CSV table of C-alpha atoms in Angstrom, one decimal:
chain,number,residue,atom,x,y,z
P,1,MET,CA,111.8,153.0,87.9
P,2,CYS,CA,110.0,153.0,84.6
P,3,ALA,CA,112.5,150.4,83.4
P,4,ASP,CA,111.8,148.2,86.4
P,5,MET,CA,108.1,148.5,85.8
P,6,LEU,CA,108.5,147.6,82.1
P,7,SER,CA,110.8,144.6,83.0
P,8,GLU,CA,108.1,143.2,85.3
P,9,ALA,CA,105.4,143.8,82.8
P,10,LEU,CA,107.3,142.1,80.1
P,11,LEU,CA,107.6,139.0,82.3
P,12,CYS,CA,103.9,139.0,83.0
P,13,PHE,CA,103.0,139.3,79.3
P,14,GLY,CA,105.2,136.5,77.9
P,15,ALA,CA,108.9,137.1,78.3
P,16,SER,CA,110.9,134.3,79.9
P,17,SER,CA,113.6,136.6,81.4
P,18,THR,CA,114.7,140.2,81.4
P,19,SER,CA,117.9,141.9,82.5
P,20,MET,CA,119.2,145.5,82.6
P,21,ASP,CA,122.2,146.3,80.5
P,22,GLU,CA,124.8,148.0,82.7
P,23,GLU,CA,127.8,147.9,80.4
P,24,ASP,CA,130.3,150.8,80.5
P,25,ALA,CA,129.5,151.6,76.9
P,26,PHE,CA,126.2,153.1,78.0
P,27,GLU,CA,127.5,155.1,81.0
P,28,ASN,CA,127.1,158.5,79.2
P,29,SER,CA,123.7,157.6,77.7
P,30,ASP,CA,120.4,158.6,79.2
P,31,LYS,CA,118.9,155.4,77.8
P,32,ILE,CA,118.3,152.2,79.7
P,33,PHE,CA,118.7,149.0,77.8
P,34,ILE,CA,116.5,146.0,78.7
P,35,ASN,CA,117.6,142.6,77.3
P,36,THR,CA,114.6,140.3,77.1
P,37,ILE,CA,114.3,136.7,76.1
P,38,PHE,CA,111.1,135.3,74.6
P,39,PRO,CA,110.2,131.7,73.9
P,40,GLU,CA,109.9,130.5,70.3
P,41,GLY,CA,106.5,131.4,68.9
P,42,GLU,CA,105.7,134.2,71.3
P,43,ASP,CA,104.2,137.3,69.7
P,44,VAL,CA,106.9,139.8,70.7
P,45,ASN,CA,105.3,142.8,69.3
P,46,MET,CA,102.0,142.1,71.1
P,47,CYS,CA,103.9,141.4,74.4
P,48,ILE,CA,105.8,144.7,74.3
P,49,SER,CA,102.6,146.6,73.3
P,50,HIS,CA,100.6,145.1,76.2
P,51,ALA,CA,103.5,145.5,78.7
P,52,SER,CA,103.9,149.2,77.8
P,53,ASN,CA,100.2,149.9,78.0
P,54,SER,CA,99.8,148.1,81.3
P,55,ILE,CA,102.2,150.6,83.0
P,56,GLY,CA,100.8,153.7,81.3
P,57,MET,CA,103.6,154.4,78.9
P,58,LYS,CA,102.5,157.0,76.3
P,59,GLU,CA,104.7,155.5,73.6
P,60,ILE,CA,106.0,152.0,72.9
P,61,PRO,CA,109.8,152.0,73.5
P,62,ASP,CA,112.2,151.4,70.6
P,63,TYR,CA,113.2,147.8,70.4
P,64,GLU,CA,115.1,145.3,68.1
P,65,VAL,CA,114.3,141.6,67.8
P,66,LYS,CA,117.0,139.1,67.1
P,67,MET,CA,116.3,135.4,66.5
P,68,GLY,CA,118.4,132.8,68.3
P,69,GLU,CA,118.5,129.0,68.9
P,70,GLN,CA,116.0,127.8,71.5
P,71,TYR,CA,118.7,126.1,73.6
P,72,ASN,CA,120.5,129.4,74.0
P,73,TRP,CA,117.6,131.2,75.8
P,74,ILE,CA,117.0,128.1,78.0
P,75,LYS,CA,120.6,127.9,78.9
P,76,LYS,CA,120.9,131.6,79.6
P,77,THR,CA,117.8,131.5,81.7
P,78,GLN,CA,119.0,128.6,83.7
P,79,GLU,CA,122.5,130.1,84.2
P,80,SER,CA,120.9,133.3,85.6
P,81,PHE,CA,118.7,131.5,88.1
P,82,HIS,CA,120.5,130.6,91.4
P,83,PRO,CA,119.3,129.4,94.8
P,84,VAL,CA,117.7,132.3,96.7
P,85,GLU,CA,117.7,132.5,100.5
P,86,VAL,CA,114.5,134.4,101.3
P,87,THR,CA,115.2,134.4,105.0
P,88,GLU,CA,117.1,132.0,107.3
P,89,GLY,CA,115.9,128.5,106.6
P,90,ILE,CA,113.8,129.2,103.5
P,91,TRP,CA,115.3,128.8,100.0
P,92,VAL,CA,113.9,128.9,96.5
P,93,VAL,CA,116.0,126.5,94.5
P,94,PRO,CA,116.1,125.9,90.8
P,95,GLU,CA,115.3,122.3,89.8
P,96,TRP,CA,118.8,121.9,88.2
P,97,ARG,CA,120.8,123.0,91.3
P,98,THR,CA,121.5,121.3,94.6
P,99,PRO,CA,119.9,122.9,97.7
P,100,PRO,CA,122.5,124.8,99.7
P,101,ASN,CA,120.9,123.5,102.9
P,102,ILE,CA,119.0,120.2,102.6
P,103,TRP,CA,117.4,120.7,106.1
P,104,ALA,CA,115.9,124.0,105.1
P,105,THR,CA,112.4,124.6,103.7
P,106,ASN,CA,113.4,124.3,100.0
P,107,ILE,CA,110.9,125.3,97.4
P,108,ILE,CA,112.1,123.6,94.2
P,109,LEU,CA,111.3,125.6,91.1
P,110,ASN,CA,111.5,125.5,87.3
P,111,PRO,CA,109.8,128.7,86.3
P,112,GLY,CA,109.5,127.7,82.7
P,113,LEU,CA,107.5,130.4,80.9
P,114,ALA,CA,105.9,131.9,84.1
P,115,PHE,CA,106.8,134.7,86.3
P,116,GLY,CA,108.1,134.0,89.8
P,117,THR,CA,111.6,132.7,90.6
P,118,GLY,CA,112.0,134.0,94.1
P,119,GLU,CA,114.6,136.6,93.1
P,120,HIS,CA,112.3,139.6,92.6
P,121,PRO,CA,111.7,141.8,95.6
P,122,THR,CA,107.9,141.4,95.3
P,123,THR,CA,108.1,137.6,95.4
P,124,LYS,CA,110.5,137.7,98.4
P,125,MET,CA,108.1,140.1,100.3
P,126,CYS,CA,105.1,137.9,99.5
P,127,LEU,CA,107.0,134.8,100.8
P,128,LEU,CA,108.0,136.6,104.0
P,129,LEU,CA,104.4,137.7,104.4
P,130,LEU,CA,103.1,134.2,104.0
P,131,HIS,CA,105.7,132.8,106.4
P,132,SER,CA,104.5,135.3,109.0
P,133,LEU,CA,100.8,134.5,108.5
P,134,ILE,CA,100.6,130.7,108.2
P,135,ARG,CA,100.0,129.1,111.5
P,136,GLY,CA,98.7,125.8,110.2
P,137,GLY,CA,95.5,124.7,108.5
P,138,GLU,CA,94.7,127.8,106.5
P,139,LEU,CA,93.1,128.0,103.1
P,140,VAL,CA,95.2,130.2,100.8
P,141,LEU,CA,94.4,131.8,97.4
P,142,ASP,CA,97.3,132.7,95.2
P,143,TYR,CA,95.7,135.2,92.8
P,144,GLY,CA,97.8,135.3,89.6
P,145,THR,CA,99.9,132.3,90.6
P,146,GLY,CA,102.5,132.4,87.8
P,147,SER,CA,105.1,129.7,88.5
P,148,GLY,CA,103.1,128.6,91.6
P,149,VAL,CA,105.9,129.6,94.0
P,150,LEU,CA,103.6,131.3,96.5
P,151,ALA,CA,101.0,128.5,96.5
P,152,ILE,CA,103.7,125.9,97.0
P,153,ALA,CA,105.3,128.0,99.8
P,154,ALA,CA,102.0,128.3,101.6
P,155,LEU,CA,101.7,124.6,101.8
P,156,LYS,CA,105.3,124.1,102.9
P,157,PHE,CA,104.6,126.7,105.7
P,158,GLY,CA,101.6,124.6,106.9
P,159,ALA,CA,98.5,125.7,105.0
P,160,ALA,CA,95.9,123.0,104.6
P,161,LEU,CA,95.0,123.9,101.0
P,162,SER,CA,96.4,126.4,98.5
P,163,VAL,CA,94.6,127.4,95.3
P,164,GLY,CA,96.4,129.1,92.4
P,165,ILE,CA,94.5,130.9,89.6
P,166,ASP,CA,95.9,132.5,86.5
P,167,ILE,CA,94.7,133.7,83.1
P,168,ASP,CA,97.8,132.3,81.3
P,169,PRO,CA,97.7,128.6,80.3
P,170,GLN,CA,101.5,128.5,80.3
P,171,ALA,CA,101.5,129.7,84.0
P,172,ILE,CA,99.1,126.9,85.0
P,173,THR,CA,101.3,124.4,83.1
P,174,SER,CA,104.4,125.7,84.9
P,175,ALA,CA,102.7,125.8,88.3
P,176,ARG,CA,101.4,122.2,87.9
P,177,GLN,CA,104.9,121.0,87.0
P,178,ASN,CA,106.4,122.8,90.0
P,179,ALA,CA,103.7,121.4,92.3
P,180,ALA,CA,104.9,117.9,91.2
P,181,LEU,CA,108.5,118.8,91.8
P,182,ASN,CA,107.6,119.6,95.4
P,183,ASN,CA,105.4,116.5,95.8
P,184,MET,CA,102.2,118.6,96.1
P,185,THR,CA,99.2,116.6,95.2
P,186,PRO,CA,96.0,118.0,93.6
P,187,ASP,CA,94.0,117.5,96.8
P,188,LYS,CA,96.5,120.0,98.5
P,189,MET,CA,97.2,122.4,95.7
P,190,GLN,CA,94.5,123.2,93.2
P,191,LEU,CA,95.3,125.1,90.0
P,192,HIS,CA,92.7,126.8,87.8
P,193,LEU,CA,92.8,128.7,84.5
P,194,VAL,CA,90.3,131.6,84.7
P,195,SER,CA,88.7,134.2,82.5
P,196,GLY,CA,85.9,136.7,82.7
P,197,LYS,CA,86.2,139.4,85.3
P,198,SER,CA,89.4,137.6,86.6
P,199,CYS,CA,91.0,138.6,83.3
P,200,PRO,CA,93.1,141.8,83.5
P,201,PRO,CA,92.5,144.4,80.7
P,202,LEU,CA,94.8,144.4,77.7
P,203,MET,CA,94.9,140.6,77.6
P,204,ASP,CA,93.6,139.2,74.4
P,205,ALA,CA,90.6,137.0,74.1
P,206,LYS,CA,92.7,134.1,73.0
P,207,THR,CA,94.6,134.1,76.2
P,208,CYS,CA,91.5,134.3,78.3
P,209,GLY,CA,89.4,131.8,76.4
P,210,VAL,CA,89.4,128.9,78.7
P,211,VAL,CA,87.6,128.7,82.1
P,212,GLU,CA,88.7,126.7,85.0
P,213,GLU,CA,90.3,123.3,84.8
P,214,GLN,CA,91.1,120.6,87.4
P,215,LYS,CA,88.8,120.3,90.3
P,216,SER,CA,89.4,118.2,93.4
P,217,ASN,CA,87.4,117.4,96.5
P,218,GLY,CA,84.4,119.1,94.8
P,219,MET,CA,85.8,122.6,95.5
P,220,GLY,CA,85.4,125.1,92.7
P,221,VAL,CA,87.6,128.1,93.2
P,222,ILE,CA,85.5,130.6,91.2
P,223,SER,CA,82.4,130.2,93.2
P,224,GLY,CA,84.3,130.2,96.5
P,225,ARG,CA,83.5,133.7,97.7
P,226,GLU,CA,84.6,134.7,101.3
P,227,LYS,CA,86.3,131.3,101.6
P,228,TYR,CA,90.0,131.9,102.1
P,229,ASP,CA,92.0,132.8,105.2
P,230,VAL,CA,94.7,134.4,103.2
P,231,VAL,CA,94.5,135.9,99.7
P,232,ILE,CA,97.7,137.0,98.0
P,233,ALA,CA,98.1,138.8,94.7
P,234,ASN,CA,101.5,139.5,93.3
P,235,ILE,CA,100.6,141.1,90.0
P,236,LEU,CA,100.8,144.6,88.6
P,237,LEU,CA,99.3,148.0,89.6
P,238,ASN,CA,96.6,148.2,87.0
P,239,PRO,CA,95.2,144.7,87.5
P,240,LEU,CA,95.3,145.2,91.3
P,241,LEU,CA,93.2,148.3,90.9
P,242,ASP,CA,90.9,146.9,88.2
P,243,LEU,CA,90.3,143.6,89.9
P,244,ALA,CA,90.1,144.8,93.5
P,245,ASP,CA,86.5,143.8,94.0
P,246,ASP,CA,87.2,140.3,92.8
P,247,ILE,CA,90.4,139.9,94.9
P,248,VAL,CA,88.7,141.1,98.1
P,249,SER,CA,85.6,138.9,97.5
P,250,HIS,CA,87.5,135.7,97.9
P,251,ALA,CA,88.6,136.5,101.4
P,252,LYS,CA,86.7,135.6,104.5
P,253,HIS,CA,85.8,138.4,106.9
P,254,GLY,CA,88.9,138.9,109.0
P,255,ALA,CA,91.2,137.3,106.5
P,256,ILE,CA,94.5,138.8,105.5
P,257,ILE,CA,94.9,140.1,101.9
P,258,GLY,CA,98.4,140.7,100.6
P,259,LEU,CA,99.1,142.8,97.5
P,260,SER,CA,102.4,143.3,95.6
P,261,GLY,CA,103.9,144.1,92.2
P,262,ILE,CA,103.7,147.7,93.3
P,263,LEU,CA,106.4,150.4,93.1
P,264,SER,CA,106.9,152.6,96.1
P,265,GLN,CA,105.5,155.7,94.3
P,266,GLN,CA,102.3,153.7,93.3
P,267,LEU,CA,101.5,152.9,97.0
P,268,PRO,CA,98.9,155.8,97.4
P,269,TYR,CA,96.7,154.4,94.6
P,270,ILE,CA,96.6,150.9,96.2
P,271,VAL,CA,95.9,152.3,99.7
P,272,GLU,CA,93.1,154.5,98.4
P,273,ARG,CA,91.5,151.6,96.4
P,274,TYR,CA,91.7,149.0,99.2
P,275,SER,CA,91.3,151.0,102.4
P,276,PRO,CA,87.5,150.9,102.4
P,277,SER,CA,87.7,147.1,102.9
P,278,LEU,CA,90.9,146.6,104.8
P,279,ASP,CA,91.9,147.4,108.4
P,280,SER,CA,95.3,147.5,110.0
P,281,ILE,CA,97.0,148.1,106.6
P,282,SER,CA,100.8,147.6,106.8
P,283,VAL,CA,103.5,148.1,104.2
P,284,SER,CA,106.9,146.5,103.6
P,285,GLU,CA,109.4,147.8,101.2
P,286,MET,CA,112.4,146.3,99.3
P,287,ASP,CA,114.5,147.9,96.6
P,288,GLY,CA,111.8,150.4,95.6
P,289,TRP,CA,109.0,147.8,95.6
P,290,VAL,CA,106.2,147.5,98.2
P,291,CYS,CA,104.0,144.8,99.6
P,292,VAL,CA,100.7,145.9,101.2
P,293,SER,CA,98.6,143.8,103.6
P,294,GLY,CA,95.5,144.3,105.7
P,295,ARG,CA,92.6,142.5,107.4
P,296,LYS,CA,89.3,142.3,105.4
P,297,THR,CA,86.4,144.1,107.0
P,298,ARG,CA,84.0,144.2,104.1
P,299,ASN,CA,83.7,143.8,100.3
P,300,LEU,CA,84.7,146.8,98.3
P,301,ALA,CA,81.5,146.5,96.3
P,302,ASP,CA,79.5,146.9,99.6
P,303,SER,CA,81.4,150.1,100.6
């Protein structure tokens, strides 16, 4: 499970893709090998250090860096990304592939340098949660939007407005491109680069240096406390714990808050942190990962 956590953390801190090495040559070894592709210019050492720290590893794992041509990692990433059927009638489809069912709800995606392709269990569970919650006309906040897949899905399911926030400029760029691929206009899908208390620890100041871009309809996301009908945060355990007050503060009284990016054994920490402000907490599980949801009763800071 530590390898799973590290793989997800690497994606959140700059990697474009990760994969576990399951070759027979390593059958008798107690080591797990993670192959990771980074975009050109990424600070690999910093990414690995931040990823290791974010999941509480006492030591940075041994690693080797090999340089390759840019087209190789793009090609490899594209080849590994296939259409994903989340549930019947809902697909996440790479921009460069044909939708298997043109009549389905197809979320077209080019993840670029952001996390969120629809293949990871946490993303699937969040998509299923959104599908079960959206009845039409809701305001949805995607907290840590990454590729924008959840914000886009919310609109396709019938939400009136979705807002995606992230601390990574590359994520906002990717989400904006994916919004365009799905014909989502800025009046329906707002995207904001945030900093300050919305910035998880261990992120450097350079990454968090720009506050909020793109406003439409006069609605500023950062000042929109207790505004959203659904708030969903598919990030990692430590940011979910550290930013709990901020995450909860955006939801209306009675709104649903969904939390994922959590391993099964980490569930007690999330339940303890959020139970003062959430009623009717429910948990879904997939491949060792969990998604927690509950109805807001109060702000954590008021508890």
